[in-house]
PDB file of C-alpha atoms in Angstrom:
ATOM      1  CA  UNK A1486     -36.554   2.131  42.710  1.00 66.00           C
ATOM      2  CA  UNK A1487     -34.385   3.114  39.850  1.00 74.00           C
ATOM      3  CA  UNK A1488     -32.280   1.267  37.476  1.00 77.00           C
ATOM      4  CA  UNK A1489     -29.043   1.605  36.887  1.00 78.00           C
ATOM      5  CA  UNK A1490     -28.245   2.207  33.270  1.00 78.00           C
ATOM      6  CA  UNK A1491     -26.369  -0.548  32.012  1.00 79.00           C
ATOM      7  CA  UNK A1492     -22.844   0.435  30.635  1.00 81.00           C
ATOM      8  CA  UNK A1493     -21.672   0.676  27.059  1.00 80.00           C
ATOM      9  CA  UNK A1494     -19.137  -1.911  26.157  1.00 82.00           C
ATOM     10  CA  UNK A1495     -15.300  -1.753  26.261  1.00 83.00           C
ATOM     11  CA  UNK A1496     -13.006  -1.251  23.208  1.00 79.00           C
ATOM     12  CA  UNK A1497     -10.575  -3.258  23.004  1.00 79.00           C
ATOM     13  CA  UNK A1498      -7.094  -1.545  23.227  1.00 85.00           C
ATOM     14  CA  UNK A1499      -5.107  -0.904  20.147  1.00 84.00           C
ATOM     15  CA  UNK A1500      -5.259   0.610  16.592  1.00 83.00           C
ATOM     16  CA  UNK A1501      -8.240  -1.032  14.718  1.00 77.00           C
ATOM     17  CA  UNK A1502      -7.202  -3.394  11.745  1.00 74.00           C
ATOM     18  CA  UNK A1503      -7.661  -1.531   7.966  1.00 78.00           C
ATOM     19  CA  UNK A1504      -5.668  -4.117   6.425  1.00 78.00           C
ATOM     20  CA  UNK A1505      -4.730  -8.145   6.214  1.00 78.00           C
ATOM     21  CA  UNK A1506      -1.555  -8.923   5.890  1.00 80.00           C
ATOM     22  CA  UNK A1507      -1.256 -11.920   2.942  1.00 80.00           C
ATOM     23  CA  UNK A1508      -0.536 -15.754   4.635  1.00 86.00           C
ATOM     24  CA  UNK A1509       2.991 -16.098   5.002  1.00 87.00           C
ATOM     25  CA  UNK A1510       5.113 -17.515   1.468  1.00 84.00           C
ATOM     26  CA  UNK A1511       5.770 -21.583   2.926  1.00 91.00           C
ATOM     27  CA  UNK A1512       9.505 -21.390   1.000  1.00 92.00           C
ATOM     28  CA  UNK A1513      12.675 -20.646   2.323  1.00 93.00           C
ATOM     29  CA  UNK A1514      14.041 -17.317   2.285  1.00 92.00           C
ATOM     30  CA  UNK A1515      16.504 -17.954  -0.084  1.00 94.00           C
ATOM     31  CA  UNK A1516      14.388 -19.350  -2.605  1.00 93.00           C
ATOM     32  CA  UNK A1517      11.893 -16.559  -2.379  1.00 88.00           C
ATOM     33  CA  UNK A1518      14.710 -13.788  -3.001  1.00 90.00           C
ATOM     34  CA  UNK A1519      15.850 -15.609  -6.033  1.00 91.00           C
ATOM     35  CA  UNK A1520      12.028 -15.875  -7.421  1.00 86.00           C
ATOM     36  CA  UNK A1521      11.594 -12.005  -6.930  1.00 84.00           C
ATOM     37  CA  UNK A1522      14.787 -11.120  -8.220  1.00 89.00           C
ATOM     38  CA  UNK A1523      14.658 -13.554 -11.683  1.00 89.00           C
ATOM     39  CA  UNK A1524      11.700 -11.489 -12.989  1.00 81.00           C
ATOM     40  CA  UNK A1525      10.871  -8.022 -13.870  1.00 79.00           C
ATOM     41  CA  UNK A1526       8.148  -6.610 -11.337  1.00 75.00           C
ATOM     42  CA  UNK A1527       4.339  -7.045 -11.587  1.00 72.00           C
ATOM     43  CA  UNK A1528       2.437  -4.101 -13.554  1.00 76.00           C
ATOM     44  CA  UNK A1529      -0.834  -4.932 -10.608  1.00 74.00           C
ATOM     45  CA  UNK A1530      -0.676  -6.205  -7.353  1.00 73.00           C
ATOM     46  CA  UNK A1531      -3.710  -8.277  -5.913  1.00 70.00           C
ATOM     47  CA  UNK A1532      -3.249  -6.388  -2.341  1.00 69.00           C
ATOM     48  CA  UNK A1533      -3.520  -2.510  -4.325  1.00 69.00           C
ATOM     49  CA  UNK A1534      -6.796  -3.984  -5.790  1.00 76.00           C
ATOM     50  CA  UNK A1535      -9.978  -1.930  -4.519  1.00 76.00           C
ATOM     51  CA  UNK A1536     -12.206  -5.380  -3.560  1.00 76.00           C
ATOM     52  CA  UNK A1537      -8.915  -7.912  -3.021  1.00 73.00           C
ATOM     53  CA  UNK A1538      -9.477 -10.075  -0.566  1.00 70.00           C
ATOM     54  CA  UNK A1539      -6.719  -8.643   1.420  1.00 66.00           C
ATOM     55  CA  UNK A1540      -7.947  -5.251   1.751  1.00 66.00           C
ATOM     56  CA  UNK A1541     -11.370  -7.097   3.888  1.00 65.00           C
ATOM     57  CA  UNK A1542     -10.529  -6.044   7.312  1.00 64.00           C
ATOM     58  CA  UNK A1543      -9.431  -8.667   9.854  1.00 60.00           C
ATOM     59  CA  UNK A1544     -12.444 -10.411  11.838  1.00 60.00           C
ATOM     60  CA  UNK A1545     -12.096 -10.267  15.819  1.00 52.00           C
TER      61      UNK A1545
END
């Protein structure tokens, strides 16, 4: 009797994860514009950074 070879698993549908998104800011909206329009810019950002926790891909 032969056995049926057993079958490879399913993808899941969709465009695999490269990057996490940062957690949301907990502030209002207004309060956030005013913060990033006070100041000049930063000259790095944490989410551009080669090992940044943000660059990890998503776990699923």
């Amino acid at each position: 009797m032969k056995r049926k070879p057993t079958p490879a698993p399913k993808r899941k549908p969709g465009r695999p994860v490269e990057l996490v998104m940062p957690d949301p800011i907990p502030d209002t909206p207004e309060n956030i514009a005013r913060a990033c329009m006070q100041g000049p810019p930063k000259k790095t950002w944490d989410f551009l950074k080669p090992n940044s926790p943000a660059r990890r891909p998503a776990r699923a």
